[in-house]
Short mmCIF file of C-alpha atoms and ligand atoms in Angstrom, two decimals:
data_model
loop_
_atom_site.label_atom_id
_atom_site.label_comp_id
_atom_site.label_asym_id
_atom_site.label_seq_id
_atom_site.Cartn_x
_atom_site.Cartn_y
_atom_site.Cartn_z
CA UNK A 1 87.36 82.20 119.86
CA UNK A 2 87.61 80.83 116.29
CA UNK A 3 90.58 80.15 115.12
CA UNK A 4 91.66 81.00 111.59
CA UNK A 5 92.35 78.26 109.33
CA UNK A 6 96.02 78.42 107.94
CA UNK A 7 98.60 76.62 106.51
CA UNK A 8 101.70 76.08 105.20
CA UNK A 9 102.20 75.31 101.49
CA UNK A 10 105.86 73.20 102.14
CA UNK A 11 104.81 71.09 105.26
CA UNK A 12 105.16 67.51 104.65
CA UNK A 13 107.48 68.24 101.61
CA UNK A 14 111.24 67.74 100.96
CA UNK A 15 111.45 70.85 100.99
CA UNK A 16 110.08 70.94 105.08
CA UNK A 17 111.73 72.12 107.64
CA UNK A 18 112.34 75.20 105.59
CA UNK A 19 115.07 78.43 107.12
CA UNK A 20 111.84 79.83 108.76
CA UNK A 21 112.20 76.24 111.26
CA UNK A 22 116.14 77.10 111.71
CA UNK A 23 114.95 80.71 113.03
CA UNK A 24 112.23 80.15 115.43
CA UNK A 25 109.93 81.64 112.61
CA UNK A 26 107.67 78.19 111.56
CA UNK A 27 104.10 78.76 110.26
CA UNK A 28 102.98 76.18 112.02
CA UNK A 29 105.02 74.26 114.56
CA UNK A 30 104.08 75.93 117.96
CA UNK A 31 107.78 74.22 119.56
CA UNK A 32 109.83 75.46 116.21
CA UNK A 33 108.29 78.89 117.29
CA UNK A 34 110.12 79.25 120.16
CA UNK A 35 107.08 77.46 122.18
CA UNK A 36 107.73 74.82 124.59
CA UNK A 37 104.57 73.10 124.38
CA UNK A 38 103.31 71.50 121.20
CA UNK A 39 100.39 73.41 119.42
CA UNK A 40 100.75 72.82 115.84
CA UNK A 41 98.10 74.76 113.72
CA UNK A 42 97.18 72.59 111.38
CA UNK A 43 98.38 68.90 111.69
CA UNK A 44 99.06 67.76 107.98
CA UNK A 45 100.15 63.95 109.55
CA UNK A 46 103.88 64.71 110.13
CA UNK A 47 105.93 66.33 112.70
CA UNK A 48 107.53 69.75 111.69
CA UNK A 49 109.69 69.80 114.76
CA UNK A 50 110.69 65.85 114.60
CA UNK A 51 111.83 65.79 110.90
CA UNK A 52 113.90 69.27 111.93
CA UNK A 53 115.67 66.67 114.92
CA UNK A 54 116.17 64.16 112.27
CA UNK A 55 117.62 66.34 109.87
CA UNK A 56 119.88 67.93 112.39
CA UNK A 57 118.67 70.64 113.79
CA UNK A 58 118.73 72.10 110.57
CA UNK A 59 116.76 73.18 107.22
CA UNK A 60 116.20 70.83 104.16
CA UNK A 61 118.46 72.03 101.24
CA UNK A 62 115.57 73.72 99.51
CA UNK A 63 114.98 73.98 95.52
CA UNK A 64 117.59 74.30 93.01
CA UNK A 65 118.29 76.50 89.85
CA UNK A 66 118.50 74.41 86.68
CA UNK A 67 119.55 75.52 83.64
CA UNK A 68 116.72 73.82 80.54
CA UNK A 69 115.96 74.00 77.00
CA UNK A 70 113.44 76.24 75.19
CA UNK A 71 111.76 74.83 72.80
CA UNK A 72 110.06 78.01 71.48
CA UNK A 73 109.44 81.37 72.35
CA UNK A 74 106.73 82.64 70.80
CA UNK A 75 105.14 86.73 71.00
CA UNK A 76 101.49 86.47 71.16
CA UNK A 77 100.49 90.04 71.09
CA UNK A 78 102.40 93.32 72.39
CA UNK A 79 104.04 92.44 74.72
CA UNK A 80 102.90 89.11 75.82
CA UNK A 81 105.25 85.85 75.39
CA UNK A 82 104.25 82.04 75.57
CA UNK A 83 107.69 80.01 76.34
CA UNK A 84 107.56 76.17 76.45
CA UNK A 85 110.55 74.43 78.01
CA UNK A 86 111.90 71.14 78.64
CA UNK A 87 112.11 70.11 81.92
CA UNK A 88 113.14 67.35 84.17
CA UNK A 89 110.01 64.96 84.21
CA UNK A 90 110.14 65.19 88.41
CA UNK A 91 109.50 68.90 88.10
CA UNK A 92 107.20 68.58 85.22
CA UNK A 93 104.98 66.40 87.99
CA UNK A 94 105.38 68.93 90.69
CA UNK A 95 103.93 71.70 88.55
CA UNK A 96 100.78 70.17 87.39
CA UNK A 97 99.29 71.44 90.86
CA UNK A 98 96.88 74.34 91.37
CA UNK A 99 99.27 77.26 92.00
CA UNK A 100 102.68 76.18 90.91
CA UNK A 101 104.72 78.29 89.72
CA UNK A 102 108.54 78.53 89.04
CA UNK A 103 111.22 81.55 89.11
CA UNK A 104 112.99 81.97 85.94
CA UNK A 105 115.87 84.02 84.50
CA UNK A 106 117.99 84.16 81.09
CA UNK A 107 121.46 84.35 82.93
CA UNK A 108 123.09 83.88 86.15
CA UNK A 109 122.30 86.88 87.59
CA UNK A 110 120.12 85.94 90.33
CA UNK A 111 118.50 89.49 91.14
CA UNK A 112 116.58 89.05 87.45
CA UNK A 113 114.85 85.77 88.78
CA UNK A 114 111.28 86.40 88.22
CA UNK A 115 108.19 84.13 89.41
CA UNK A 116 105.80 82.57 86.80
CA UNK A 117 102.58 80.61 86.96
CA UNK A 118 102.66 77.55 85.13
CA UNK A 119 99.66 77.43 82.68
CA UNK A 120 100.34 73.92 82.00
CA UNK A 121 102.77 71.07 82.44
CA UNK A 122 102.52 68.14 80.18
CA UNK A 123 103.99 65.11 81.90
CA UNK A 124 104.06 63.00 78.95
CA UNK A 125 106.70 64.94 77.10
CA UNK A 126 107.95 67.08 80.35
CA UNK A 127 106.76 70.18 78.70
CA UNK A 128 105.80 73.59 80.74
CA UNK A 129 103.65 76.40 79.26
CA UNK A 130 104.30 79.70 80.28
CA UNK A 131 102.56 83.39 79.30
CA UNK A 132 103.99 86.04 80.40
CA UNK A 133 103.45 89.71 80.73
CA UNK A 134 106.04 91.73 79.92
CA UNK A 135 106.02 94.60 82.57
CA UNK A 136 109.33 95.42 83.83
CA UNK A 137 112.98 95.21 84.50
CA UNK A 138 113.18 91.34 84.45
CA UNK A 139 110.54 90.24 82.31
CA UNK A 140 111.69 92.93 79.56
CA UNK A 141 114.84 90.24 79.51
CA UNK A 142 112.56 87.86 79.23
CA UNK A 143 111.96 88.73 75.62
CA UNK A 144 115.62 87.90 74.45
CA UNK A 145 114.76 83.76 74.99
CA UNK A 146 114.76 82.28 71.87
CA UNK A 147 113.53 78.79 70.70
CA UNK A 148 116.69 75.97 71.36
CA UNK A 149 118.65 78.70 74.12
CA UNK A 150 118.50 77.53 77.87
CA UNK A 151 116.51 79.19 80.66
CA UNK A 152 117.15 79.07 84.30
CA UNK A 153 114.74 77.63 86.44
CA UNK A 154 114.30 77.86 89.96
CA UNK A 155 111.19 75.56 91.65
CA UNK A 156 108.82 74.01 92.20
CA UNK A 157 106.69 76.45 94.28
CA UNK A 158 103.30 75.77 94.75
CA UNK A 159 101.53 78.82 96.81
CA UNK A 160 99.96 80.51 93.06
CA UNK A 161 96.55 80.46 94.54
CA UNK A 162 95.20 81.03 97.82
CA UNK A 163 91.89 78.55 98.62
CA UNK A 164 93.77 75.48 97.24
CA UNK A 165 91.65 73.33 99.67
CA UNK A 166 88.69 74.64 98.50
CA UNK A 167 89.70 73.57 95.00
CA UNK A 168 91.04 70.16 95.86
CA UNK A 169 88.01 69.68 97.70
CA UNK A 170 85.41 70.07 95.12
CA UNK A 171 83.91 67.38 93.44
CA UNK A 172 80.58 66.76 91.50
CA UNK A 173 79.52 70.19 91.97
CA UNK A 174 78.94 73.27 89.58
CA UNK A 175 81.79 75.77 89.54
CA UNK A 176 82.06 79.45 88.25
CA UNK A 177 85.25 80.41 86.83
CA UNK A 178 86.30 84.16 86.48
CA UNK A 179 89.74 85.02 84.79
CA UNK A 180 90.85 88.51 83.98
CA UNK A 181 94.03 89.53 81.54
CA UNK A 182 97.44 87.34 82.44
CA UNK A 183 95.61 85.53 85.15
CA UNK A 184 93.84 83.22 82.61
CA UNK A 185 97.18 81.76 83.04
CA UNK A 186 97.34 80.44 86.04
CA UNK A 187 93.46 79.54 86.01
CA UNK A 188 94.84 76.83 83.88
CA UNK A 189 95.52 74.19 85.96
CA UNK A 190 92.63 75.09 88.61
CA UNK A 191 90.20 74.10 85.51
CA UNK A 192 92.32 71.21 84.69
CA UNK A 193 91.87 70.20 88.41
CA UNK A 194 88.23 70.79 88.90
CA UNK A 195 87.33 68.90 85.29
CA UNK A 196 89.51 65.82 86.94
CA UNK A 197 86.74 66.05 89.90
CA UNK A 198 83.65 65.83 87.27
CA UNK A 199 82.75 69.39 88.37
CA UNK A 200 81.55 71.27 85.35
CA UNK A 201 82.51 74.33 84.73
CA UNK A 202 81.51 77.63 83.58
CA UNK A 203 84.14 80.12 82.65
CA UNK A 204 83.75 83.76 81.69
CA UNK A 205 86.78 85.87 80.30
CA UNK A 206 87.27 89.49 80.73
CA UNK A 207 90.57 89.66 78.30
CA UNK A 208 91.59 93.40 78.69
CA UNK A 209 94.20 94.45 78.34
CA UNK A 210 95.06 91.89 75.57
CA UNK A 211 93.36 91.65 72.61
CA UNK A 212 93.19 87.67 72.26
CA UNK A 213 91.95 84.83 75.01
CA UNK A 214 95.02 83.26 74.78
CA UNK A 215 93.96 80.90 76.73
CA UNK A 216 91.13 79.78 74.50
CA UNK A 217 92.40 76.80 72.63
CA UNK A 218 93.76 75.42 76.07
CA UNK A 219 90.37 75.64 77.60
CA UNK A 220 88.60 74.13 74.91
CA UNK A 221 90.47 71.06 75.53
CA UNK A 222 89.05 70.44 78.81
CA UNK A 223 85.33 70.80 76.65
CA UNK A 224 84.93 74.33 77.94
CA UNK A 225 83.85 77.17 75.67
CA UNK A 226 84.69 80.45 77.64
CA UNK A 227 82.92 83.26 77.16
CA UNK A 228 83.99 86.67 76.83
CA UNK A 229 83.07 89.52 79.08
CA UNK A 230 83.80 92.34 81.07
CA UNK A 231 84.63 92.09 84.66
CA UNK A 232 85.71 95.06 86.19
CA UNK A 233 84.34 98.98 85.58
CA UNK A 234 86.10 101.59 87.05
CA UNK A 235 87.79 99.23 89.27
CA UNK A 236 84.21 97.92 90.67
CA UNK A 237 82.84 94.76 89.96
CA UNK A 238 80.92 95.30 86.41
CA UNK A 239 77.35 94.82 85.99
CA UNK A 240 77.90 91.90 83.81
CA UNK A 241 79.96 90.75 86.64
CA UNK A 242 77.35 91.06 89.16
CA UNK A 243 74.47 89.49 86.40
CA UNK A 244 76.82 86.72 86.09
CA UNK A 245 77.65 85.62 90.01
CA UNK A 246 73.59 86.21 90.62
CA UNK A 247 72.72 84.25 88.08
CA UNK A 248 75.38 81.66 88.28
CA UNK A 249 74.32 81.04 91.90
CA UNK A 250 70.45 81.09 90.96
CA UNK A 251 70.67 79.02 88.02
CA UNK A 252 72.96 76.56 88.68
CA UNK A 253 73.78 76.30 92.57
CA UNK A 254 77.57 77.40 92.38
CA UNK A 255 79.55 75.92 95.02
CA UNK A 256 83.12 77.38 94.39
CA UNK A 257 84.32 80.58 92.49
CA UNK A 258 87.83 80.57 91.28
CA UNK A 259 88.90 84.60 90.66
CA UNK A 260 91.54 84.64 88.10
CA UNK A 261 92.65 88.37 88.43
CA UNK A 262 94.50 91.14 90.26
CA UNK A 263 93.03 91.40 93.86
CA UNK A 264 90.82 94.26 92.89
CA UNK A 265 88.59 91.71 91.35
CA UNK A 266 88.91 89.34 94.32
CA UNK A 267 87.51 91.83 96.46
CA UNK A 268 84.87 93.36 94.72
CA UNK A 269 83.60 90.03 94.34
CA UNK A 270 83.54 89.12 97.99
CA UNK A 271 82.24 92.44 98.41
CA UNK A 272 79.04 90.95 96.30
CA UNK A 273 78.65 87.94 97.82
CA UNK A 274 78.56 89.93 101.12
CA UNK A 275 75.68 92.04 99.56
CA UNK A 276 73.99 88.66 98.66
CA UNK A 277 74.89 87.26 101.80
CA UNK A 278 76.54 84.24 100.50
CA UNK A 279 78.89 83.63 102.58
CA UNK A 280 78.68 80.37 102.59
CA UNK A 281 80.32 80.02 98.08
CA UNK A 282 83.96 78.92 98.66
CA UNK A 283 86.51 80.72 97.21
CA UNK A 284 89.94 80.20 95.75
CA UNK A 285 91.96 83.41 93.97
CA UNK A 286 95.26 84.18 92.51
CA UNK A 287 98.18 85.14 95.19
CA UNK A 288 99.27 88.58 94.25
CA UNK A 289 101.87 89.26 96.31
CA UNK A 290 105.23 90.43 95.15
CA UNK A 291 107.27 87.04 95.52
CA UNK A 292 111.39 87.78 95.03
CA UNK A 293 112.79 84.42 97.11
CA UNK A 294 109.44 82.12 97.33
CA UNK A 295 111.29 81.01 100.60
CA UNK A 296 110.06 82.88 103.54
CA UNK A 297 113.36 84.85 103.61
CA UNK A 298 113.37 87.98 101.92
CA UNK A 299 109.94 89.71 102.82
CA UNK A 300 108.75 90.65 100.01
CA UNK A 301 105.64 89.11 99.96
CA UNK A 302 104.90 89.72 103.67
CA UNK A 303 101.46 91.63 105.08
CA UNK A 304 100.94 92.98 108.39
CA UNK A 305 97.39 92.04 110.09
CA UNK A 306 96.40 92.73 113.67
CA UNK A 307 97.89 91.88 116.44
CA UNK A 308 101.51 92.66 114.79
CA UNK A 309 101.65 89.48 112.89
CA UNK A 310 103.44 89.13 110.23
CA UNK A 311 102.19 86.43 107.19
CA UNK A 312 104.60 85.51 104.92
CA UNK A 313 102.38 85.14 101.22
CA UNK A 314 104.84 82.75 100.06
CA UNK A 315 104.20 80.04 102.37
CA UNK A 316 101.04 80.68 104.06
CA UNK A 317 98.12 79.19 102.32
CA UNK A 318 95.02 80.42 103.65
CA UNK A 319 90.68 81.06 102.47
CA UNK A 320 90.79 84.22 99.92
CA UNK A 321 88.11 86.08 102.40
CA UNK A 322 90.63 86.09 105.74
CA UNK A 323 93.66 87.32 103.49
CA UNK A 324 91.17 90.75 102.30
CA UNK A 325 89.50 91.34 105.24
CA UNK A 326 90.70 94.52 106.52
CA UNK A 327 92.90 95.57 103.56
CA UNK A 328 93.48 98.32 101.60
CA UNK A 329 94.27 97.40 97.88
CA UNK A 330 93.58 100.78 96.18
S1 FES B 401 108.95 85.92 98.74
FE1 FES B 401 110.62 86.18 100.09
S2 FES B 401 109.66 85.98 102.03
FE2 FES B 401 108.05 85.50 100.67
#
């Protein structure tokens, strides 16, 4: 039998044991599952179940909402905002990872707190980037910030992307870099991290359905000149698309691709590599799943696979190709 590779995004964080420990629900602790033998399924060099004993028997506190400054709030296009804030340098650190993201709010009603991918955090002046897509109930409210008002801010959370070890893993290699509409965002700091690990990178931008790359000037930085393109046709993978994966992998020996975009691109793209038989390209992708408490509580974010389990998107980090096997997205 093989067993599936998963993890937890928390473990071996303050913020571990978390309220899935308290009720017999851990991803990972076998014994904090109800078990009595120990099984853990994925040892990350600390004990779930004997940090739970010292704490108590209990959950760790868990993140806090802080109220910061904004230092400007800026409307890019219809209907797409850039906020920078100023936050607490300790957070500012915690969000410079791969996937971190935060759940803000303009008041204290907590029912309007809406997650956010951090496009980048500068730790030198505690500054976080955000662009966001203005699509509904709470990120229509989103529009009233204004440059010197406060935001509320509830984080870190660090499960953006699913394929983070694939990421953190890569070093000296060539990687291929495909980000669609507001998930250039969040491709951000994946680019940041592989350019850290002298990969080089080749990034191609399907911008629809903004008008700009917003995330142009940003990428530049890191000495990478995007180029613009289309990804998707008729919800398929494009024929650029395709020219641009076959070639990528014939040219220049790809040995990740990051997928910046809803899961529709995530899967046509495995979908290809299957065709190719390439199997064997790691993968990270954006984590699409509705998110309302980030804490394994509310369910929001949860998907049902065989064998009635239940994974819980917020915590459980795990290789983009074992989250879409088997499911429907359209
Ligand atoms: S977002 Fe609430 S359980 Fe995952």
């Amino acid at each position: 039998m093989v067993k599936e590779k998963v993890d937890c995004i928390d473990c071996g964080t303050e913020y571990c044991p978390c309220k899935l420990a308290e009720s017999g629900e851990c991803i990972l602790c076998s014994q904090l599952q109800g078990k009595c033998f120990c099984d853990c399924l994925n040892w990350k060099g600390v004990c779930i179940y004997q940090e739970f004993h010292y704490n108590g028997m209990k959950a760790k506190e868990g993140r806090k909402a802080i109220t910061c400054n904004v230092i400007s709030s800026e409307i890019i296009e219809n209907e797409l905002i850039m906020i920078k804030i100023n936050a607490p340098h300790k957070l500012a650190l915690d969000l410079v990872k791969p996937g971190s993201y935060i759940f803000i709010r303009t008041d204290e009603n907590h029912f309007f707190d809406v997650p956010i991918s951090i496009m980048s955090s500068d730790i030198e002046n505690n500054i976080i980037t955000l662009v966001i897509e203005v699509r509904g109930v709470k990120t229509k409210r989103l529009k009233d910030i204004k440059a010197g008002g406060t935001i509320v801010i509830r984080g870190p959370y660090w499960n953006g992307i699913f394929g983070l070890d694939n990421v953190l893993g890569q070093r000296d290699g060539n990687c291929l870099v495909l980000g669609r509409g507001i998930g250039l965002a969040p491709m951000m700091p994946v680019i940041r991290k592989l350019v850290a690990n002298k990969n080089e990178v080749d990034l191609y931008a399907d911008i629809i359905p903004f008008k700009n790359n917003f995330a142009k000037k940003y990428v530049e930085e890191f000495g990478i000149f995007p180029r613009q393109t289309i990804l998707l046709d008729k919800g398929k993978l494009s024929e650029e698309g395709r020219f641009i994966i076959r070639n990528s992998i014939k040219d220049k020996n790809i040995k990740l691709i990051h997928l910046a975009g809803a899961d529709i691109l995530t899967y046509s793209v495995i979908e290809y590599l299957d065709e190719l038989d390439r199997g064997d390209i790691l993968l990270s992708c954006c984590n699409n799943f509705k998110m309302c408490c980030g804490e394994g509580v509310c369910g929001a974010c949860t998907a049902r696979f065989s064998g009635h389990r239940v994974k819980r998107f917020c915590k459980l980090q795990s290789d983009p190709r074992s989250i879409f096997e088997g499911r429907r997205l359209i």
